[in-house]
mmCIF file of C-alpha atoms and ligand atoms in Angstrom:
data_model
loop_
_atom_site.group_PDB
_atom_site.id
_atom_site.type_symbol
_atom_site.label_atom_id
_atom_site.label_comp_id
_atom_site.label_asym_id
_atom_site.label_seq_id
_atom_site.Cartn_x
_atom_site.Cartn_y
_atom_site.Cartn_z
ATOM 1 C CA UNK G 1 10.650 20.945 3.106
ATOM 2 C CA UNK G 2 13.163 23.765 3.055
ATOM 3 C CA UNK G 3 11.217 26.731 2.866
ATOM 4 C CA UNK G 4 8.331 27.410 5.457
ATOM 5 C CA UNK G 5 6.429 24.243 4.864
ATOM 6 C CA UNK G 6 3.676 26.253 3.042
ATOM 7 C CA UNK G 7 5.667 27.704 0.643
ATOM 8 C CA UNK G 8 7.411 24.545 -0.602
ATOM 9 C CA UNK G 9 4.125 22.922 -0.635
ATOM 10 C CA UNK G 10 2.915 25.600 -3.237
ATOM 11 C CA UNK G 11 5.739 24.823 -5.002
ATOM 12 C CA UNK G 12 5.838 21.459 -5.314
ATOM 13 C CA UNK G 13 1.929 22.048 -6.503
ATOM 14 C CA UNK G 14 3.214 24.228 -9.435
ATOM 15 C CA UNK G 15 5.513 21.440 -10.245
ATOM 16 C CA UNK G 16 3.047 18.614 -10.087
ATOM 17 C CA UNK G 17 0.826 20.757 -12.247
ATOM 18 C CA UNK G 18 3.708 21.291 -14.872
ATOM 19 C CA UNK G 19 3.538 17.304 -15.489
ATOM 20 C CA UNK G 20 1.537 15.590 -18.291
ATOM 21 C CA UNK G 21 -1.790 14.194 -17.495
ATOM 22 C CA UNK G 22 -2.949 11.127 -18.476
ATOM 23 C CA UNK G 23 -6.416 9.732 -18.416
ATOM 24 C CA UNK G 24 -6.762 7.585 -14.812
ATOM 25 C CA UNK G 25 -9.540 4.933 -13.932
ATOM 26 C CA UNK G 26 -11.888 7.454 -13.151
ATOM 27 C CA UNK G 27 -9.345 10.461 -12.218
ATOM 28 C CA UNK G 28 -6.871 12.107 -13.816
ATOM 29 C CA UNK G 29 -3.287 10.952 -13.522
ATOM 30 C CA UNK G 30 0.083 12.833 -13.992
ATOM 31 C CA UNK G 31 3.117 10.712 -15.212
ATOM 32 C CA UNK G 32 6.286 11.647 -13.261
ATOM 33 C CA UNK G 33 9.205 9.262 -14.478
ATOM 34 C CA UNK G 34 8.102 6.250 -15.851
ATOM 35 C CA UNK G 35 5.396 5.791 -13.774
ATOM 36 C CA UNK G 36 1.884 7.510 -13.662
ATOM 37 C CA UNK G 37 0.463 9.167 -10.089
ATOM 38 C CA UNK G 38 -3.628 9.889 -8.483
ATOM 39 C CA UNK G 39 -2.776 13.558 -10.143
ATOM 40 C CA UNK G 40 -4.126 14.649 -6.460
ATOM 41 C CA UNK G 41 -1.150 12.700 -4.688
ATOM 42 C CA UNK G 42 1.452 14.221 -7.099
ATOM 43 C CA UNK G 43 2.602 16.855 -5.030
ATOM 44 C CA UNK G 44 2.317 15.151 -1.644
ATOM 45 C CA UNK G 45 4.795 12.388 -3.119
ATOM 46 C CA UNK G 46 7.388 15.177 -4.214
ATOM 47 C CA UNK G 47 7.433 17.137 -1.200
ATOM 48 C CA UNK G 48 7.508 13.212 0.744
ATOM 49 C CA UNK G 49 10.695 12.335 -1.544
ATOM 50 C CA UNK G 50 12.276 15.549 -0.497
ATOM 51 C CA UNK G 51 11.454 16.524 3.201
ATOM 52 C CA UNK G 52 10.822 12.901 4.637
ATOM 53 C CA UNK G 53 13.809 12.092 6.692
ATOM 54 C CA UNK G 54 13.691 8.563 7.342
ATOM 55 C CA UNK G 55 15.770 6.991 9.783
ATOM 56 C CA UNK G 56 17.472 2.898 9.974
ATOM 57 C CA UNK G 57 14.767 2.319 12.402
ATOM 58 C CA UNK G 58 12.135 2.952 10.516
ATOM 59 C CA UNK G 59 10.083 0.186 8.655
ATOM 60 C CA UNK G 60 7.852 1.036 5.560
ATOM 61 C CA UNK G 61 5.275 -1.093 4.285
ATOM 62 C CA UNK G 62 5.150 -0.364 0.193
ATOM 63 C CA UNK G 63 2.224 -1.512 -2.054
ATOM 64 C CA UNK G 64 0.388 -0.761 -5.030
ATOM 65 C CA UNK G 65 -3.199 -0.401 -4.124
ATOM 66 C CA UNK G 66 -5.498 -2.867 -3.544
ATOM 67 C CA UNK G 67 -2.599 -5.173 -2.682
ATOM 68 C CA UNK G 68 -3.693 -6.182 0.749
ATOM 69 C CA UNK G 69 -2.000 -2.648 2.588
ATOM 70 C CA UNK G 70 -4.610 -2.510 5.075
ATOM 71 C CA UNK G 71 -3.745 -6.318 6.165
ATOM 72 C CA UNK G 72 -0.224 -5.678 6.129
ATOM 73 C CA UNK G 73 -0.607 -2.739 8.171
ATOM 74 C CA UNK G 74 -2.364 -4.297 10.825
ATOM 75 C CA UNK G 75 -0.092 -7.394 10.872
ATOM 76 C CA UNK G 76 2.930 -5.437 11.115
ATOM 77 C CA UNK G 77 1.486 -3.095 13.872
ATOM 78 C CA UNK G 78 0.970 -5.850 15.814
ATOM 79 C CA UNK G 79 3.935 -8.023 15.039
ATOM 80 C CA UNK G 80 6.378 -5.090 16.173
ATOM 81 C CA UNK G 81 4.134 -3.800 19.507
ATOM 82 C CA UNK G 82 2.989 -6.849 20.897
ATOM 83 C CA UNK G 83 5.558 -5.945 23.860
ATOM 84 C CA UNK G 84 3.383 -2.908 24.877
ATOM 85 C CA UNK G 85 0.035 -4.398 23.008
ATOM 86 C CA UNK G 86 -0.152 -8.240 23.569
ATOM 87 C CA UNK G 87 -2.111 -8.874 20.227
ATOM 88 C CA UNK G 88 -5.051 -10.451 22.796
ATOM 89 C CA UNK G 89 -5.456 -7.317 24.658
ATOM 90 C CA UNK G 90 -8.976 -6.512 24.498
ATOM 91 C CA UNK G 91 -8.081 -2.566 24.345
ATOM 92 C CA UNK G 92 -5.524 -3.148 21.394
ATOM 93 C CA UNK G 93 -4.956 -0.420 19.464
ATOM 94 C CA UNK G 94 -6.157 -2.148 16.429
ATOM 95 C CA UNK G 95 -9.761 -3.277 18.274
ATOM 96 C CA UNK G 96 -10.097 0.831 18.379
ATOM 97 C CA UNK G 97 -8.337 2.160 15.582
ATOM 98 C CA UNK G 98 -7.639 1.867 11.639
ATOM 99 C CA UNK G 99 -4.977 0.414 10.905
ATOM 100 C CA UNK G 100 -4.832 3.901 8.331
ATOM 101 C CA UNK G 101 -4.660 5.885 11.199
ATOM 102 C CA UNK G 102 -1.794 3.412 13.361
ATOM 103 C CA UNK G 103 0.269 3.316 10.189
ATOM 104 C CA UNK G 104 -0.332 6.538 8.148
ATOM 105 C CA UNK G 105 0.392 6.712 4.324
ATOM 106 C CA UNK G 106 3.204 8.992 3.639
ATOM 107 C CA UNK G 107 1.573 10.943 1.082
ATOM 108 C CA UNK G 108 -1.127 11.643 3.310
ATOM 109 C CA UNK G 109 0.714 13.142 5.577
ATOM 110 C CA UNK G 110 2.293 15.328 2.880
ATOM 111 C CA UNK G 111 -1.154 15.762 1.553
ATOM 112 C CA UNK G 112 -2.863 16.713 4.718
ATOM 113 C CA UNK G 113 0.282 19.405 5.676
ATOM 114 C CA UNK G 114 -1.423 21.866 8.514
ATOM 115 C CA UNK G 115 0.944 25.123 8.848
ATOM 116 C CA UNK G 116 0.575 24.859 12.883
ATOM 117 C CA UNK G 117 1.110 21.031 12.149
ATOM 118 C CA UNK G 118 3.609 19.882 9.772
ATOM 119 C CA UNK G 119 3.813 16.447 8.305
ATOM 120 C CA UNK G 120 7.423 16.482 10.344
ATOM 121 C CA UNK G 121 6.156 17.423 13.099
ATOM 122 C CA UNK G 122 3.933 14.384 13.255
ATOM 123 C CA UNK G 123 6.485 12.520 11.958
ATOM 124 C CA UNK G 124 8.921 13.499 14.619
ATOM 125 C CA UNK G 125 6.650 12.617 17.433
ATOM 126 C CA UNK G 126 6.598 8.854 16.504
ATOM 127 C CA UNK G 127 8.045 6.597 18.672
ATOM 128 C CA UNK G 128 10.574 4.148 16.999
ATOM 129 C CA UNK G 129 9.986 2.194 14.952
ATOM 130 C CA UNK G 130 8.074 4.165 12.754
ATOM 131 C CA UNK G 131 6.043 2.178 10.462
ATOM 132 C CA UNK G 132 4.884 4.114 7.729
ATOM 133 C CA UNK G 133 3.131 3.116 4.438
ATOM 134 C CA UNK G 134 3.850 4.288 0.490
ATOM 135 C CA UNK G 135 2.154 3.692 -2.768
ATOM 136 C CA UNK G 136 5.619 5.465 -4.117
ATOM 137 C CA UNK G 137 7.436 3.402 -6.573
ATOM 138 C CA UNK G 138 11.237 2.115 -5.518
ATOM 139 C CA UNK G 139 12.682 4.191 -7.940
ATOM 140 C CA UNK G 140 11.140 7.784 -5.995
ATOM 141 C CA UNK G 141 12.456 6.473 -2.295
ATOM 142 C CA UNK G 142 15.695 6.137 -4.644
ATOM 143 C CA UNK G 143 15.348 9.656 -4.910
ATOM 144 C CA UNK G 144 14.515 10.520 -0.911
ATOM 145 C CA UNK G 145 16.244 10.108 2.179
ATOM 146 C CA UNK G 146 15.066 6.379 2.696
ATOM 147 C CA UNK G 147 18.056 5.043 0.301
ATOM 148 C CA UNK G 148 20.251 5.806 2.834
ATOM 149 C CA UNK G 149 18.848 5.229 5.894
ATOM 150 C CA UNK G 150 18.682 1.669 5.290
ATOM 151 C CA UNK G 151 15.280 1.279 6.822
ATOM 152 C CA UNK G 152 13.252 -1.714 6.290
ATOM 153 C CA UNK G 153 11.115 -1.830 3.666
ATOM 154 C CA UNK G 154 8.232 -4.765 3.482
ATOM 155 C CA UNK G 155 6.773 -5.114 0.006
ATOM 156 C CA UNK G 156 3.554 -6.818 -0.700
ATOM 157 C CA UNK G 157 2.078 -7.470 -4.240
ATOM 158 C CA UNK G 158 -0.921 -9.014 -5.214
ATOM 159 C CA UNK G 159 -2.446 -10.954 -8.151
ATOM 160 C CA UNK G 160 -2.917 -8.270 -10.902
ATOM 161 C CA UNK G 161 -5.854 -9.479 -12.205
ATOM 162 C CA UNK G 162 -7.382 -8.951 -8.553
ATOM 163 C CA UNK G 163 -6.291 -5.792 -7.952
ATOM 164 C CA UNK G 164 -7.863 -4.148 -10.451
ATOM 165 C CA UNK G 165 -10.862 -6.284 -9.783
ATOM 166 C CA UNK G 166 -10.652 -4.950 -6.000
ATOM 167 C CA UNK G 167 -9.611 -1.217 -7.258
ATOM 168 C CA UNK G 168 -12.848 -1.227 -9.510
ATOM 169 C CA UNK G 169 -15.192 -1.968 -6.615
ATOM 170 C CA UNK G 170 -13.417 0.546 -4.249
ATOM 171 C CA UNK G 171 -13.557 3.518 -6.559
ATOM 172 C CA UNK G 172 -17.451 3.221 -6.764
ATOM 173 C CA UNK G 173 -16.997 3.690 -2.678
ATOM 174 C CA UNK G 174 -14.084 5.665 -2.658
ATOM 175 C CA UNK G 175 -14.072 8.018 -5.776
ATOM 176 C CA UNK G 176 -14.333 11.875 -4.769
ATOM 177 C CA UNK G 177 -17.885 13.699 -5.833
ATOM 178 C CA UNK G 178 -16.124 15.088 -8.514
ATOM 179 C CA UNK G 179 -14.558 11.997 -10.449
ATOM 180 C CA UNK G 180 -16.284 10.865 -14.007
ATOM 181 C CA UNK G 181 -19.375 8.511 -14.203
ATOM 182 C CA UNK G 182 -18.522 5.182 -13.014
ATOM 183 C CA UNK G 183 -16.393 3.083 -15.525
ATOM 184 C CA UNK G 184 -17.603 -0.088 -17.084
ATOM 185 C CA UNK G 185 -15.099 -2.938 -16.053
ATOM 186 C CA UNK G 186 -14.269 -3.522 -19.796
ATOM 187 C CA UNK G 187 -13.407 -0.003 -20.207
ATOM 188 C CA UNK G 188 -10.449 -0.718 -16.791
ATOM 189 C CA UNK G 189 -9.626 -3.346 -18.237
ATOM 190 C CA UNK G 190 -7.975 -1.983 -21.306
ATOM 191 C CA UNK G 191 -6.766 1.010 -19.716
ATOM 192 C CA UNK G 192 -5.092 -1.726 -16.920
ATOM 193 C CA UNK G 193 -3.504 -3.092 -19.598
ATOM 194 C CA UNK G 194 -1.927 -0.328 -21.210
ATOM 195 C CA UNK G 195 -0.386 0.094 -17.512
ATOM 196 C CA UNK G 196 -2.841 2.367 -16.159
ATOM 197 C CA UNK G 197 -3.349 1.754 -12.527
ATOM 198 C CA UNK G 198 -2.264 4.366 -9.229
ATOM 199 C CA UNK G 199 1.088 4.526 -9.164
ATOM 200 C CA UNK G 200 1.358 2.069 -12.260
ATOM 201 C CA UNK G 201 2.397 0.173 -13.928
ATOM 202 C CA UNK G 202 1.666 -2.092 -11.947
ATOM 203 C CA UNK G 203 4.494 -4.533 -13.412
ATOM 204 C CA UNK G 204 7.290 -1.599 -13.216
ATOM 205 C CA UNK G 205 6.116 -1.474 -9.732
ATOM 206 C CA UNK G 206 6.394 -5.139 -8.659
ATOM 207 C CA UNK G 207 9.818 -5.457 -10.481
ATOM 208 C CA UNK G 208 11.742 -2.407 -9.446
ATOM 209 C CA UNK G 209 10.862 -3.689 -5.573
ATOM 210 C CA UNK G 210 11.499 -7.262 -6.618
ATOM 211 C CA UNK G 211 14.983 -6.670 -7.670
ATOM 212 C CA UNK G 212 15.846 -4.737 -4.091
ATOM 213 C CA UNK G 213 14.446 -7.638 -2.720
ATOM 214 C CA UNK G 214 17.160 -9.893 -4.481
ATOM 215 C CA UNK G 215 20.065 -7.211 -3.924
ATOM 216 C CA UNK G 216 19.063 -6.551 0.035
ATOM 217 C CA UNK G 217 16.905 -9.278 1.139
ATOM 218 C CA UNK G 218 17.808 -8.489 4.403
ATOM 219 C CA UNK G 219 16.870 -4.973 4.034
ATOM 220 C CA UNK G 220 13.867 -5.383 1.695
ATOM 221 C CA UNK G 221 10.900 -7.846 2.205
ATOM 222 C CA UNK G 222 8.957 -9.129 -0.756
ATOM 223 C CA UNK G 223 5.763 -11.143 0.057
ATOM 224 C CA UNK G 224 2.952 -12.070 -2.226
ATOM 225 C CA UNK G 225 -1.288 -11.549 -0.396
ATOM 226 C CA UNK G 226 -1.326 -15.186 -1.612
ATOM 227 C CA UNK G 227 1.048 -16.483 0.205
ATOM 228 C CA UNK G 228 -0.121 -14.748 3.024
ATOM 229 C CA UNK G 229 -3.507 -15.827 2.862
ATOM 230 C CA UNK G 230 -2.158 -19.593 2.160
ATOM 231 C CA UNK G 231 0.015 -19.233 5.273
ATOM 232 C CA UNK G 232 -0.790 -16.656 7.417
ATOM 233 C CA UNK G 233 0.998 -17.897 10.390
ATOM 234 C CA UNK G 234 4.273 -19.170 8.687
ATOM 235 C CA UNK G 235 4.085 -15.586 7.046
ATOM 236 C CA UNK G 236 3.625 -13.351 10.410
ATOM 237 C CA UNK G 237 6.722 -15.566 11.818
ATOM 238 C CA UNK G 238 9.015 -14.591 8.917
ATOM 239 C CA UNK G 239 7.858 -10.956 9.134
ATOM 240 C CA UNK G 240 9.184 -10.973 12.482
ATOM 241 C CA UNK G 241 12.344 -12.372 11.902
ATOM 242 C CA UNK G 242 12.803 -9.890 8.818
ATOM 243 C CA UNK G 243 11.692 -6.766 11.566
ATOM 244 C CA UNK G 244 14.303 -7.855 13.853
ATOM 245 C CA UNK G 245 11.774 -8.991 16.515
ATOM 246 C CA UNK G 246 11.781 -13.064 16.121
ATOM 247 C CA UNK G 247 8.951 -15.219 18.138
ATOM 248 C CA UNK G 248 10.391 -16.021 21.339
ATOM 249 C CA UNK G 249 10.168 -20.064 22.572
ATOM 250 C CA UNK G 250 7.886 -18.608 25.154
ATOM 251 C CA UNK G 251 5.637 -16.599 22.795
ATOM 252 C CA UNK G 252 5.372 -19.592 20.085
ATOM 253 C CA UNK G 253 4.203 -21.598 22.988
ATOM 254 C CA UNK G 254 1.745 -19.154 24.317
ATOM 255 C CA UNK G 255 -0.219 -18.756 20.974
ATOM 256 C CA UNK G 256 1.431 -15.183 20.406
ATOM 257 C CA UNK G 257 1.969 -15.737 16.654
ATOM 258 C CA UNK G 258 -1.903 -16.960 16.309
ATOM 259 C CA UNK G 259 -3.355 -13.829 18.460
ATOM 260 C CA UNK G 260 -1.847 -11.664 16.220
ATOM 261 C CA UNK G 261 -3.449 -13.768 12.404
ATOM 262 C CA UNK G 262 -6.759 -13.631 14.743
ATOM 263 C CA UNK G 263 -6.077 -9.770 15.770
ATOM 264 C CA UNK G 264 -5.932 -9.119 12.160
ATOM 265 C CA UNK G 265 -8.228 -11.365 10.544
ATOM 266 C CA UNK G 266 -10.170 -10.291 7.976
ATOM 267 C CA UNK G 267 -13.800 -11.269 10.275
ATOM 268 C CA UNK G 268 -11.893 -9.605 13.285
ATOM 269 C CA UNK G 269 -11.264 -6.748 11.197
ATOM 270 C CA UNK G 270 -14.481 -5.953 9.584
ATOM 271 C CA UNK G 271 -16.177 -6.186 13.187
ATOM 272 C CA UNK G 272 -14.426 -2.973 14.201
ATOM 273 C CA UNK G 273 -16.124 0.129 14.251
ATOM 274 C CA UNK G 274 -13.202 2.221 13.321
ATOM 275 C CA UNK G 275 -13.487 0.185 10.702
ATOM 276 C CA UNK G 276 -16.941 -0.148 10.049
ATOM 277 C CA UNK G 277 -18.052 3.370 10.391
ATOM 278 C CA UNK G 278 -15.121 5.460 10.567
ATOM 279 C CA UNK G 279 -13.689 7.900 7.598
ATOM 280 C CA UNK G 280 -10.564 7.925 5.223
ATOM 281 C CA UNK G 281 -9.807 10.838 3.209
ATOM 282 C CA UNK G 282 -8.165 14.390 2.946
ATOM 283 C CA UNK G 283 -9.862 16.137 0.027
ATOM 284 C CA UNK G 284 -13.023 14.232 0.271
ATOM 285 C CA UNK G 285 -13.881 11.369 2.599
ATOM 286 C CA UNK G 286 -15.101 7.684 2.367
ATOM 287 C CA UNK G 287 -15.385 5.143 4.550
ATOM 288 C CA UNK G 288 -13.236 2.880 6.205
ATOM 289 C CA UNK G 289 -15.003 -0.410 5.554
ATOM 290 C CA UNK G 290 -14.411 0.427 1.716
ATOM 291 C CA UNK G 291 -11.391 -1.592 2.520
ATOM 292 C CA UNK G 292 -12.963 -5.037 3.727
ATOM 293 C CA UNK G 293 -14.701 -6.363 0.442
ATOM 294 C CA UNK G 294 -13.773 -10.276 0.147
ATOM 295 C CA UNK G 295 -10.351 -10.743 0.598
ATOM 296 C CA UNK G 296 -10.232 -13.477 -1.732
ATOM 297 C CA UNK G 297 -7.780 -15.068 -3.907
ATOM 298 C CA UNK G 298 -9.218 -15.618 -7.533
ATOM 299 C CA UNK G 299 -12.217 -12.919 -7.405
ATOM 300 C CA UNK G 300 -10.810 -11.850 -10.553
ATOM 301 C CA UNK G 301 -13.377 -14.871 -11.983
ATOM 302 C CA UNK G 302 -16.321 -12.538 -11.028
ATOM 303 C CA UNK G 303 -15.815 -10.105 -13.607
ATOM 304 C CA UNK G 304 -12.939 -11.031 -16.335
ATOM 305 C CA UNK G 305 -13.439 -14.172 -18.675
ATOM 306 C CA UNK G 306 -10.580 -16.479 -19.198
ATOM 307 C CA UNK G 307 -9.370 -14.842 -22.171
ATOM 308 C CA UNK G 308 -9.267 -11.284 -20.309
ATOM 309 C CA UNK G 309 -7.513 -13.571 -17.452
ATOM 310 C CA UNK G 310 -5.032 -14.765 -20.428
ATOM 311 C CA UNK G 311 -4.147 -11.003 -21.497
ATOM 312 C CA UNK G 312 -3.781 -9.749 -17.913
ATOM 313 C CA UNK G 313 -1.063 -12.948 -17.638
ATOM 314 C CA UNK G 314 0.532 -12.793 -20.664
ATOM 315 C CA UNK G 315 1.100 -8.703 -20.677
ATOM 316 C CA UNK G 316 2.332 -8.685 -17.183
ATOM 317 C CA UNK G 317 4.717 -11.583 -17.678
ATOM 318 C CA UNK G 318 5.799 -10.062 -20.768
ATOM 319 C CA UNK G 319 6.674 -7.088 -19.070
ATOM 320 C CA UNK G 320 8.258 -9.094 -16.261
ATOM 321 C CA UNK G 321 10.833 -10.855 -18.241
ATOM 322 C CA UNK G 322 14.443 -10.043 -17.478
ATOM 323 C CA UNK G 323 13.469 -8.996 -14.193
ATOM 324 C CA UNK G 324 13.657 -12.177 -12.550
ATOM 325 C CA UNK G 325 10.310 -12.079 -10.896
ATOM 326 C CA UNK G 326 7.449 -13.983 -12.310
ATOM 327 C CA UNK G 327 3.902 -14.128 -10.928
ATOM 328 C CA UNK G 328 3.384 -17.320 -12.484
ATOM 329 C CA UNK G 329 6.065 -19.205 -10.701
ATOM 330 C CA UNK G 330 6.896 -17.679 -7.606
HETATM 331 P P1 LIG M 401 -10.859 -7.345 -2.192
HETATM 332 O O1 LIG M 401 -11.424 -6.086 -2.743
HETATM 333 O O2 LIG M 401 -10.413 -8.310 -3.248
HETATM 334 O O3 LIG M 401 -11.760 -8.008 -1.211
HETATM 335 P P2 LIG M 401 -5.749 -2.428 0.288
HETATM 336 O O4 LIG M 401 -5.742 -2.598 1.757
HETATM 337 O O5 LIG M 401 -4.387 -2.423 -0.331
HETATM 338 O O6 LIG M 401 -6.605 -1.300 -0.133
HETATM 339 O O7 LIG M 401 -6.395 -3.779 -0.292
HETATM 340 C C1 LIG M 401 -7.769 -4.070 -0.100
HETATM 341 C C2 LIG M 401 -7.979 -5.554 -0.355
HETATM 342 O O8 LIG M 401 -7.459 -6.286 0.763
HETATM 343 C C3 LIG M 401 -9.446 -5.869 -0.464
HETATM 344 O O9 LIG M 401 -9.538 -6.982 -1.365
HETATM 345 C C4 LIG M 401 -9.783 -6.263 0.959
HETATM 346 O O10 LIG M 401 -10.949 -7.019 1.090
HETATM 347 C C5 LIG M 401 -8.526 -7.042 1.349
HETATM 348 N N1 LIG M 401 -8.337 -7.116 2.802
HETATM 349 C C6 LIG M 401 -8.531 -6.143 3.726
HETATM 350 N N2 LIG M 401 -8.282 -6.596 4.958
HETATM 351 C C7 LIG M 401 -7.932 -7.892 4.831
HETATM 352 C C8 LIG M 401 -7.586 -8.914 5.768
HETATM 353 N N3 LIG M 401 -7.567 -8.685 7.074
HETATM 354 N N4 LIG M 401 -7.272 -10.129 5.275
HETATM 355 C C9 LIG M 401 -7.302 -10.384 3.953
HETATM 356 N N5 LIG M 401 -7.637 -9.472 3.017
HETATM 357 C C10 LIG M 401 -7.947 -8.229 3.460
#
């Protein structure tokens, strides 16, 4: 930020305030651009898209929430330091820590800005490569230094219709004391699709990524959770390719690539106490094992009936097409 870090924090605050709200699932939003923002994250993302100075080595993972970050986070973590972590190390990093504190969110570092402890401070003290997360839509790291740094971004979407299914369950765990009464799941599903959703909508999202994908592919990763859950392996082996840190003949024939889809399965996972009974959370906190639920493909079917399952289809497609990305075919 250029002024004392404080002071352009204020600012960006008065900005963020200056935006229109919208009503959020459960919170209030602010739209910024064509998409709409947690209104609490608003000013964390501007002053992110203007002081963040990324650099080429730098990876960023890139989701809309409830996509399967917390997976991807791990996997990459341990895809890109299993030369100083062997991913069946019983002291990894990851059998100790969240993967939310290993591979911080951007806009909670902006959020969580200490004057004797500046987000670039911390951000300066990372060894390369940095791997750092964003809810941000492409079109904001457009605006930030990351466009030219030509750092790796690895995108992961998700099933729509399961996001918000997952999103509805965390909020009940994860909403602050001073959100609205809980919100029926009809009521979610309308607003989900008029394109409410953090960070949404959700389709605007996927596509903007999607086409960077196409124009850079080897500069932008796009991966679907259900591929990744369908083939987990295969999937960790072309992450490391993309991250510029291939397999070795040695590793593939030590088990290396299976440590690390054990490391960072779902069972394994849960079963950690950072992630059992740690905390998330600036403002307000929640706990960490809000992020293990099912991991499922399909648990849409537990709360939408085939016709809701129809509209979610039909709108996103709709809103897909001329993108080139479809959720139905790929
Ligand atoms: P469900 O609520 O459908 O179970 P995010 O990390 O973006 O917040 O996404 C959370 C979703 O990813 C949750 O989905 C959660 O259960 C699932 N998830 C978390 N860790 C996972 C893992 N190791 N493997 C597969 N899915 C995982």
């Amino acid at each position: 930020m250029p002024m004392g870090e404080e002071d352009a924090f204020a600012t960006y605050e008065a900005l963020a305030s200056s935006f229109p709200t919208c009503r959020g699932l459960r919170r209030p939003y602010r739209k910024y651009g064509n998409f709409i923002y947690p209104a609490h994250l608003m000013a964390p993302t501007l002053a992110m898209r203007d002081a963040f100075v990324a650099r080429p080595t730098d990876v960023l993972l890139a989701t809309m929430p409830k996509s399967g970050t917390t997976w991807l986070k791990a996997l990459v973590f341990a895809v890109t330091h299993r030369g100083c972590h062997a991913p069946d190390d019983e002291r990894h990093p990851l059998l100790c820590s969240s993967p939310h504190d290993l591979v911080p969110f951007l806009h909670t570092l902006y959020q969580n800005h200490h004057p004797e402890y500046p987000p670039s401070s911390c951000l300066e003290e990372m060894p390369p490569p940095r791997i750092l997360a964003v809810h941000a839509p492409f079109s904001l790291l457009q605006e930030s230094s990351v466009a030219e740094s030509r750092c790796r971004i690895v995108y992961l979407c998700r099933d729509p219709k399961d996001a918000l299914v997952s999103f509805w369950h965390f909020i009940d765990k994860a909403a602050p004391p001073s959100s609205t009464a809980s919100l029926a799941f009809p009521e979610a599903f309308e607003l989900f699709c008029d394109g409410v959703f953090p960070f949404g909508p959700i389709w605007d999202h996927m596509a903007e990524y999607w086409k960077e994908s196409v124009a850079r592919p080897d500069e932008v990763m796009f991966l679907r959770y259900e591929h990744l859950k369908e083939d987990t392996l295969g999937s960790v082996k072309q992450l490391a390719e993309f991250l510029g840190c291939p397999f070795t003949v040695e590793e593939v024939a030590g088990g290396v690539p299976e440590a690390v889809v054990a490391l960072c399965s779902m069972d394994q996972m849960r079963d950690v106490r950072a992630n059992r009974d740690g905390e998330h959370g600036v403002s307000w906190k929640f706990k960490n094992s809000a992020f293990f639920r099912k991991g499922e493909v399909g648990d849409w079917n537990e709360l939408m009936t085939p016709e809701m399952a129809r509209r979610i289809d039909a709108t996103v497609e709709e809103k897909l097409r001329g993108s080139g990305l479809s959720l139905i075919r790929n």
